[in-house]
Amino acid sequence: MKTPFIAPSILAADFANIQSEVEMLNTSEADWIHVDVMDGVFVPNISFGIPVCKAIHRYAKKPLDVHLMIEKPENYVEKFKNAGADIISVHYEACPHLHRNLQQLKDLGVQAGVGINPHTRVNLLRDIIHEIDLVCLMSVNPGFGGQSFINGTYDKVRALRNIIDEAGAGTKIEVDGGVTIDNAKQLLDAGADVLVAGSFVFRSENPADTISRLKNV
Ligand code: DX5
Ligand code: ZN
């Protein structure tokens, strides 16, 4: 089986010790650092914004995978790129002109991602799949860490894998929300490439070891 990318979500880290949390990720088997930005409008919660992204970037030796759960992301993506983002996902549901958003991300020189909520059909991405580097497929309703995984996600991963493979696109599938060692293997078998894990990593006794277990599941 292919080896997944692991993207621990810094949302579940100890913000009072962000430097040591990022340094732990640097020396772990994590591939990316997932950065969850929430605006209190697109989702019913506020997390953090550009200055915190910049602080994470100051210590990070791994790519920052910035997940924008915000309205009007086009007004902020350049600022996040300047704050260190390597991959930026905007939400399908926040972008009536998604093709234009993807173009904007490419023009900025970051990898272009699209987040989709649990109720959004993966089919809606079919016509623009070649423009998308990463689909951040939500396996919980965005807005909070620590929620339970929605079981319907496996079918969505399979359906999206078919769309990508039929189109011959190189799009990666990232699964975000409620990921643990109990569903990781099934997600990879269904066709996922990247696993985001927040609480499962940071609430465990040995986060680096938990990352390794996910990586080698
Ligand atoms: C949810 C975020 C997720 C979340 C994952 O809105 O997009 O990235 O932090 O955290 P866990 O793994 O705790 O569900
Ligand atoms: Zn996320």
PDB file of C-alpha atoms and ligand atoms in Angstrom:
ATOM      1  CA  MET A   1       0.000   0.000   0.000  1.00  0.00           C
ATOM      2  CA  LYS A   2       1.183   3.537  -0.677  1.00  0.00           C
ATOM      3  CA  THR A   3       2.546   5.608   2.199  1.00  0.00           C
ATOM      4  CA  PRO A   4       0.214   8.452   3.126  1.00  0.00           C
ATOM      5  CA  PHE A   5       1.140  12.044   3.743  1.00  0.00           C
ATOM      6  CA  ILE A   6       0.393  13.011   7.348  1.00  0.00           C
ATOM      7  CA  ALA A   7      -0.658  16.576   8.104  1.00  0.00           C
ATOM      8  CA  PRO A   8      -1.130  17.139  11.845  1.00  0.00           C
ATOM      9  CA  SER A   9      -3.528  20.004  12.550  1.00  0.00           C
ATOM     10  CA  ILE A  10      -1.886  22.658  14.692  1.00  0.00           C
ATOM     11  CA  LEU A  11      -5.372  23.687  15.864  1.00  0.00           C
ATOM     12  CA  ALA A  12      -5.136  20.981  18.525  1.00  0.00           C
ATOM     13  CA  ALA A  13      -1.656  22.049  19.685  1.00  0.00           C
ATOM     14  CA  ASP A  14      -0.773  24.071  22.769  1.00  0.00           C
ATOM     15  CA  PHE A  15      -0.749  27.653  21.449  1.00  0.00           C
ATOM     16  CA  ALA A  16       1.180  28.867  24.491  1.00  0.00           C
ATOM     17  CA  ASN A  17       4.055  26.645  23.348  1.00  0.00           C
ATOM     18  CA  ILE A  18       3.757  26.971  19.617  1.00  0.00           C
ATOM     19  CA  GLN A  19       7.521  26.919  19.050  1.00  0.00           C
ATOM     20  CA  SER A  20       8.059  23.566  20.758  1.00  0.00           C
ATOM     21  CA  GLU A  21       4.933  22.116  19.149  1.00  0.00           C
ATOM     22  CA  VAL A  22       6.222  23.066  15.688  1.00  0.00           C
ATOM     23  CA  GLU A  23       9.691  21.754  16.544  1.00  0.00           C
ATOM     24  CA  MET A  24       8.142  18.441  17.572  1.00  0.00           C
ATOM     25  CA  LEU A  25       6.475  18.296  14.135  1.00  0.00           C
ATOM     26  CA  ASN A  26       9.772  19.189  12.438  1.00  0.00           C
ATOM     27  CA  THR A  27      11.493  16.130  13.880  1.00  0.00           C
ATOM     28  CA  SER A  28       8.477  13.831  13.470  1.00  0.00           C
ATOM     29  CA  GLU A  29       7.384  11.905  10.387  1.00  0.00           C
ATOM     30  CA  ALA A  30       4.770  14.561   9.585  1.00  0.00           C
ATOM     31  CA  ASP A  31       4.834  15.684   5.950  1.00  0.00           C
ATOM     32  CA  TRP A  32       2.881  18.926   6.195  1.00  0.00           C
ATOM     33  CA  ILE A  33       1.597  21.151   8.988  1.00  0.00           C
ATOM     34  CA  HIS A  34      -2.144  21.696   8.639  1.00  0.00           C
ATOM     35  CA  VAL A  35      -3.181  25.222   9.625  1.00  0.00           C
ATOM     36  CA  ASP A  36      -6.920  25.731  10.265  1.00  0.00           C
ATOM     37  CA  VAL A  37      -8.122  29.294   9.790  1.00  0.00           C
ATOM     38  CA  MET A  38     -11.722  30.062  10.861  1.00  0.00           C
ATOM     39  CA  ASP A  39     -13.484  33.389  10.529  1.00  0.00           C
ATOM     40  CA  GLY A  40     -16.636  33.000  12.631  1.00  0.00           C
ATOM     41  CA  VAL A  41     -18.731  33.616   9.492  1.00  0.00           C
ATOM     42  CA  PHE A  42     -18.158  30.691   7.145  1.00  0.00           C
ATOM     43  CA  VAL A  43     -17.933  28.459  10.221  1.00  0.00           C
ATOM     44  CA  PRO A  44     -19.339  29.053  13.714  1.00  0.00           C
ATOM     45  CA  ASN A  45     -15.931  29.425  15.341  1.00  0.00           C
ATOM     46  CA  ILE A  46     -12.856  31.657  15.219  1.00  0.00           C
ATOM     47  CA  SER A  47      -9.382  30.139  15.391  1.00  0.00           C
ATOM     48  CA  PHE A  48      -6.533  32.450  14.313  1.00  0.00           C
ATOM     49  CA  GLY A  49      -5.289  34.353  11.316  1.00  0.00           C
ATOM     50  CA  ILE A  50      -2.255  35.707   9.510  1.00  0.00           C
ATOM     51  CA  PRO A  51       0.042  36.631  12.460  1.00  0.00           C
ATOM     52  CA  VAL A  52      -0.249  33.147  13.962  1.00  0.00           C
ATOM     53  CA  CYS A  53       0.414  31.565  10.566  1.00  0.00           C
ATOM     54  CA  LYS A  54       3.532  33.721  10.348  1.00  0.00           C
ATOM     55  CA  ALA A  55       4.643  32.595  13.831  1.00  0.00           C
ATOM     56  CA  ILE A  56       4.217  28.930  12.888  1.00  0.00           C
ATOM     57  CA  HIS A  57       6.160  29.520   9.686  1.00  0.00           C
ATOM     58  CA  ARG A  58       9.013  31.077  11.634  1.00  0.00           C
ATOM     59  CA  TYR A  59       9.819  27.687  13.191  1.00  0.00           C
ATOM     60  CA  ALA A  60       8.369  25.270  10.633  1.00  0.00           C
ATOM     61  CA  LYS A  61      10.676  23.157   8.497  1.00  0.00           C
ATOM     62  CA  LYS A  62       7.742  21.488   6.732  1.00  0.00           C
ATOM     63  CA  PRO A  63       5.258  22.892   4.222  1.00  0.00           C
ATOM     64  CA  LEU A  64       2.293  24.775   5.659  1.00  0.00           C
ATOM     65  CA  ASP A  65      -1.032  23.403   4.431  1.00  0.00           C
ATOM     66  CA  VAL A  66      -3.404  26.283   5.115  1.00  0.00           C
ATOM     67  CA  HIS A  67      -7.109  25.429   5.252  1.00  0.00           C
ATOM     68  CA  LEU A  68      -9.149  28.604   4.923  1.00  0.00           C
ATOM     69  CA  MET A  69     -12.613  28.182   6.439  1.00  0.00           C
ATOM     70  CA  ILE A  70     -13.440  31.765   5.614  1.00  0.00           C
ATOM     71  CA  GLU A  71     -15.720  33.856   3.406  1.00  0.00           C
ATOM     72  CA  LYS A  72     -14.157  35.829   0.571  1.00  0.00           C
ATOM     73  CA  PRO A  73     -10.811  33.979   0.678  1.00  0.00           C
ATOM     74  CA  GLU A  74      -9.671  35.910  -2.419  1.00  0.00           C
ATOM     75  CA  ASN A  75      -9.120  38.927  -0.172  1.00  0.00           C
ATOM     76  CA  TYR A  76      -6.663  37.063   2.067  1.00  0.00           C
ATOM     77  CA  VAL A  77      -4.815  34.383   0.104  1.00  0.00           C
ATOM     78  CA  GLU A  78      -1.909  36.639  -0.816  1.00  0.00           C
ATOM     79  CA  LYS A  79      -1.451  37.565   2.846  1.00  0.00           C
ATOM     80  CA  PHE A  80      -1.377  33.885   3.799  1.00  0.00           C
ATOM     81  CA  LYS A  81       1.113  33.141   1.048  1.00  0.00           C
ATOM     82  CA  ASN A  82       3.313  35.925   2.476  1.00  0.00           C
ATOM     83  CA  ALA A  83       2.805  34.420   5.947  1.00  0.00           C
ATOM     84  CA  GLY A  84       4.392  31.193   4.719  1.00  0.00           C
ATOM     85  CA  ALA A  85       1.614  29.089   3.170  1.00  0.00           C
ATOM     86  CA  ASP A  86       2.753  26.503   0.620  1.00  0.00           C
ATOM     87  CA  ILE A  87      -0.656  24.951  -0.021  1.00  0.00           C
ATOM     88  CA  ILE A  88      -3.869  26.930   0.367  1.00  0.00           C
ATOM     89  CA  SER A  89      -7.358  25.417   0.345  1.00  0.00           C
ATOM     90  CA  VAL A  90     -10.406  27.612  -0.158  1.00  0.00           C
ATOM     91  CA  HIS A  91     -13.882  26.217   0.389  1.00  0.00           C
ATOM     92  CA  TYR A  92     -16.135  25.263  -2.501  1.00  0.00           C
ATOM     93  CA  GLU A  93     -19.123  26.610  -0.553  1.00  0.00           C
ATOM     94  CA  ALA A  94     -17.453  30.022  -0.079  1.00  0.00           C
ATOM     95  CA  CYS A  95     -16.451  30.489  -3.718  1.00  0.00           C
ATOM     96  CA  PRO A  96     -19.092  31.188  -6.370  1.00  0.00           C
ATOM     97  CA  HIS A  97     -16.247  31.724  -8.855  1.00  0.00           C
ATOM     98  CA  LEU A  98     -14.064  28.839  -7.796  1.00  0.00           C
ATOM     99  CA  HIS A  99     -12.183  28.605 -11.088  1.00  0.00           C
ATOM    100  CA  ARG A 100     -11.024  32.169 -10.587  1.00  0.00           C
ATOM    101  CA  ASN A 101      -9.920  31.404  -7.005  1.00  0.00           C
ATOM    102  CA  LEU A 102      -7.839  28.480  -8.264  1.00  0.00           C
ATOM    103  CA  GLN A 103      -6.250  30.682 -10.900  1.00  0.00           C
ATOM    104  CA  GLN A 104      -5.412  33.227  -8.239  1.00  0.00           C
ATOM    105  CA  LEU A 105      -3.689  30.559  -6.112  1.00  0.00           C
ATOM    106  CA  LYS A 106      -1.672  29.319  -9.100  1.00  0.00           C
ATOM    107  CA  ASP A 107      -0.661  32.874  -9.997  1.00  0.00           C
ATOM    108  CA  LEU A 108       0.576  33.303  -6.424  1.00  0.00           C
ATOM    109  CA  GLY A 109       2.703  30.178  -6.797  1.00  0.00           C
ATOM    110  CA  VAL A 110       1.053  28.074  -4.079  1.00  0.00           C
ATOM    111  CA  GLN A 111      -0.587  24.673  -4.479  1.00  0.00           C
ATOM    112  CA  ALA A 112      -4.303  25.124  -5.068  1.00  0.00           C
ATOM    113  CA  GLY A 113      -6.680  23.284  -2.752  1.00  0.00           C
ATOM    114  CA  VAL A 114     -10.457  23.069  -2.469  1.00  0.00           C
ATOM    115  CA  GLY A 115     -12.250  22.162   0.748  1.00  0.00           C
ATOM    116  CA  ILE A 116     -15.659  20.525   0.514  1.00  0.00           C
ATOM    117  CA  ASN A 117     -18.173  20.141   3.315  1.00  0.00           C
ATOM    118  CA  PRO A 118     -19.730  16.766   4.122  1.00  0.00           C
ATOM    119  CA  HIS A 119     -22.952  17.587   2.238  1.00  0.00           C
ATOM    120  CA  THR A 120     -21.205  18.753  -0.953  1.00  0.00           C
ATOM    121  CA  ARG A 121     -21.102  16.161  -3.740  1.00  0.00           C
ATOM    122  CA  VAL A 122     -17.652  15.368  -5.067  1.00  0.00           C
ATOM    123  CA  ASN A 123     -19.146  15.328  -8.585  1.00  0.00           C
ATOM    124  CA  LEU A 124     -19.280  19.111  -8.459  1.00  0.00           C
ATOM    125  CA  LEU A 125     -15.502  19.165  -8.856  1.00  0.00           C
ATOM    126  CA  ARG A 126     -15.437  17.027 -12.000  1.00  0.00           C
ATOM    127  CA  ASP A 127     -15.239  19.847 -14.544  1.00  0.00           C
ATOM    128  CA  ILE A 128     -12.351  21.618 -12.836  1.00  0.00           C
ATOM    129  CA  ILE A 129     -10.457  18.662 -11.404  1.00  0.00           C
ATOM    130  CA  HIS A 130      -7.384  19.395 -13.541  1.00  0.00           C
ATOM    131  CA  GLU A 131      -7.070  22.798 -11.866  1.00  0.00           C
ATOM    132  CA  ILE A 132      -7.037  21.350  -8.334  1.00  0.00           C
ATOM    133  CA  ASP A 133      -3.849  20.141  -6.643  1.00  0.00           C
ATOM    134  CA  LEU A 134      -5.575  19.042  -3.435  1.00  0.00           C
ATOM    135  CA  VAL A 135      -9.152  18.321  -2.371  1.00  0.00           C
ATOM    136  CA  CYS A 136      -9.616  18.756   1.364  1.00  0.00           C
ATOM    137  CA  LEU A 137     -12.545  16.436   1.884  1.00  0.00           C
ATOM    138  CA  MET A 138     -14.207  17.232   5.189  1.00  0.00           C
ATOM    139  CA  SER A 139     -15.082  14.198   7.263  1.00  0.00           C
ATOM    140  CA  VAL A 140     -16.668  16.401   9.971  1.00  0.00           C
ATOM    141  CA  ASN A 141     -18.544  19.683   9.716  1.00  0.00           C
ATOM    142  CA  PRO A 142     -15.809  22.309   9.653  1.00  0.00           C
ATOM    143  CA  GLY A 143     -15.455  24.620  12.617  1.00  0.00           C
ATOM    144  CA  PHE A 144     -14.144  22.497  15.465  1.00  0.00           C
ATOM    145  CA  GLY A 145     -11.474  19.957  16.223  1.00  0.00           C
ATOM    146  CA  GLY A 146     -12.269  16.806  18.155  1.00  0.00           C
ATOM    147  CA  GLN A 147     -15.503  15.814  16.390  1.00  0.00           C
ATOM    148  CA  SER A 148     -16.453  12.295  15.349  1.00  0.00           C
ATOM    149  CA  PHE A 149     -15.695  11.045  11.885  1.00  0.00           C
ATOM    150  CA  ILE A 150     -18.658  10.850   9.483  1.00  0.00           C
ATOM    151  CA  ASN A 151     -18.836   7.338   8.046  1.00  0.00           C
ATOM    152  CA  GLY A 152     -20.203   8.384   4.660  1.00  0.00           C
ATOM    153  CA  THR A 153     -16.735   9.772   3.927  1.00  0.00           C
ATOM    154  CA  TYR A 154     -15.388   6.441   2.657  1.00  0.00           C
ATOM    155  CA  ASP A 155     -17.826   6.458  -0.281  1.00  0.00           C
ATOM    156  CA  LYS A 156     -16.952  10.065  -1.048  1.00  0.00           C
ATOM    157  CA  VAL A 157     -13.236   9.263  -1.118  1.00  0.00           C
ATOM    158  CA  ARG A 158     -13.888   6.368  -3.515  1.00  0.00           C
ATOM    159  CA  ALA A 159     -16.075   8.509  -5.778  1.00  0.00           C
ATOM    160  CA  LEU A 160     -13.512  11.299  -5.858  1.00  0.00           C
ATOM    161  CA  ARG A 161     -10.692   8.818  -6.552  1.00  0.00           C
ATOM    162  CA  ASN A 162     -12.651   7.624  -9.615  1.00  0.00           C
ATOM    163  CA  ILE A 163     -13.166  11.168 -10.861  1.00  0.00           C
ATOM    164  CA  ILE A 164      -9.456  11.947 -10.500  1.00  0.00           C
ATOM    165  CA  ASP A 165      -8.290   8.701 -12.072  1.00  0.00           C
ATOM    166  CA  GLU A 166     -10.774   8.877 -14.973  1.00  0.00           C
ATOM    167  CA  ALA A 167      -9.611  12.401 -15.727  1.00  0.00           C
ATOM    168  CA  GLY A 168      -5.946  11.402 -15.418  1.00  0.00           C
ATOM    169  CA  ALA A 169      -5.450  14.288 -12.986  1.00  0.00           C
ATOM    170  CA  GLY A 170      -2.750  14.468 -10.314  1.00  0.00           C
ATOM    171  CA  THR A 171      -5.055  15.836  -7.611  1.00  0.00           C
ATOM    172  CA  LYS A 172      -4.375  14.600  -4.080  1.00  0.00           C
ATOM    173  CA  ILE A 173      -7.211  13.644  -1.733  1.00  0.00           C
ATOM    174  CA  GLU A 174      -6.853  14.903   1.833  1.00  0.00           C
ATOM    175  CA  VAL A 175      -9.274  13.723   4.514  1.00  0.00           C
ATOM    176  CA  ASP A 176      -9.855  16.189   7.341  1.00  0.00           C
ATOM    177  CA  GLY A 177     -11.682  15.608  10.614  1.00  0.00           C
ATOM    178  CA  GLY A 178     -11.943  12.797  13.135  1.00  0.00           C
ATOM    179  CA  VAL A 179      -9.061  10.826  11.636  1.00  0.00           C
ATOM    180  CA  THR A 180      -7.590   8.186  13.968  1.00  0.00           C
ATOM    181  CA  ILE A 181      -5.647   4.946  13.713  1.00  0.00           C
ATOM    182  CA  ASP A 182      -9.035   3.179  13.521  1.00  0.00           C
ATOM    183  CA  ASN A 183     -10.134   4.730  10.222  1.00  0.00           C
ATOM    184  CA  ALA A 184      -6.768   5.612   8.626  1.00  0.00           C
ATOM    185  CA  LYS A 185      -6.224   2.333   6.800  1.00  0.00           C
ATOM    186  CA  GLN A 186      -9.751   2.232   5.426  1.00  0.00           C
ATOM    187  CA  LEU A 187      -9.358   5.801   4.156  1.00  0.00           C
ATOM    188  CA  LEU A 188      -6.131   4.917   2.378  1.00  0.00           C
ATOM    189  CA  ASP A 189      -7.714   1.818   0.872  1.00  0.00           C
ATOM    190  CA  ALA A 190     -10.551   4.023  -0.396  1.00  0.00           C
ATOM    191  CA  GLY A 191      -7.999   6.234  -2.169  1.00  0.00           C
ATOM    192  CA  ALA A 192      -6.971   9.001   0.235  1.00  0.00           C
ATOM    193  CA  ASP A 193      -3.448  10.451  -0.088  1.00  0.00           C
ATOM    194  CA  VAL A 194      -3.195  12.827   2.872  1.00  0.00           C
ATOM    195  CA  LEU A 195      -4.542  12.385   6.389  1.00  0.00           C
ATOM    196  CA  VAL A 196      -5.111  15.395   8.651  1.00  0.00           C
ATOM    197  CA  ALA A 197      -5.197  14.606  12.356  1.00  0.00           C
ATOM    198  CA  GLY A 198      -5.561  17.112  15.172  1.00  0.00           C
ATOM    199  CA  SER A 199      -6.823  15.731  18.478  1.00  0.00           C
ATOM    200  CA  PHE A 200      -5.671  12.203  17.782  1.00  0.00           C
ATOM    201  CA  VAL A 201      -2.091  13.449  17.519  1.00  0.00           C
ATOM    202  CA  PHE A 202      -1.910  16.266  20.053  1.00  0.00           C
ATOM    203  CA  ARG A 203      -4.024  14.629  22.752  1.00  0.00           C
ATOM    204  CA  SER A 204      -1.981  11.459  22.659  1.00  0.00           C
ATOM    205  CA  GLU A 205       0.766  10.753  25.147  1.00  0.00           C
ATOM    206  CA  ASN A 206       3.490  10.807  22.512  1.00  0.00           C
ATOM    207  CA  PRO A 207       2.432  12.901  19.493  1.00  0.00           C
ATOM    208  CA  ALA A 208       5.536  12.086  17.423  1.00  0.00           C
ATOM    209  CA  ASP A 209       4.932   8.399  17.948  1.00  0.00           C
ATOM    210  CA  THR A 210       1.257   8.785  17.026  1.00  0.00           C
ATOM    211  CA  ILE A 211       2.269  10.524  13.792  1.00  0.00           C
ATOM    212  CA  SER A 212       4.580   7.616  13.044  1.00  0.00           C
ATOM    213  CA  ARG A 213       1.792   5.112  13.685  1.00  0.00           C
ATOM    214  CA  LEU A 214      -0.478   6.962  11.222  1.00  0.00           C
ATOM    215  CA  LYS A 215       2.306   7.200   8.646  1.00  0.00           C
ATOM    216  CA  ASN A 216       3.024   3.482   8.825  1.00  0.00           C
ATOM    217  CA  VAL A 217      -0.533   2.224   9.351  1.00  0.00           C
TER     218      VAL A 217
HETATM  219  C1  DX5 B   1     -12.094  21.182  11.391  1.00  0.00           C
HETATM  220  C2  DX5 B   1     -10.665  21.347  10.914  1.00  0.00           C
HETATM  221  C3  DX5 B   1      -9.848  20.124  11.107  1.00  0.00           C
HETATM  222  C4  DX5 B   1      -9.649  19.755  12.536  1.00  0.00           C
HETATM  223  C5  DX5 B   1      -9.154  18.353  12.641  1.00  0.00           C
HETATM  224  O1  DX5 B   1     -12.804  22.323  11.122  1.00  0.00           O
HETATM  225  O2  DX5 B   1     -10.642  21.660   9.540  1.00  0.00           O
HETATM  226  O3  DX5 B   1      -8.584  20.254  10.462  1.00  0.00           O
HETATM  227  O4  DX5 B   1      -8.747  20.614  13.184  1.00  0.00           O
HETATM  228  O5  DX5 B   1      -9.114  18.037  13.975  1.00  0.00           O
HETATM  229  P1  DX5 B   1      -9.536  16.611  14.524  1.00  0.00           P
HETATM  230  O6  DX5 B   1      -8.508  15.668  13.971  1.00  0.00           O
HETATM  231  O7  DX5 B   1      -9.463  16.802  15.990  1.00  0.00           O
HETATM  232  O8  DX5 B   1     -10.911  16.303  14.006  1.00  0.00           O
HETATM  233 ZN    ZN B   2      -8.647  21.536   8.434  1.00  0.00          ZN
END
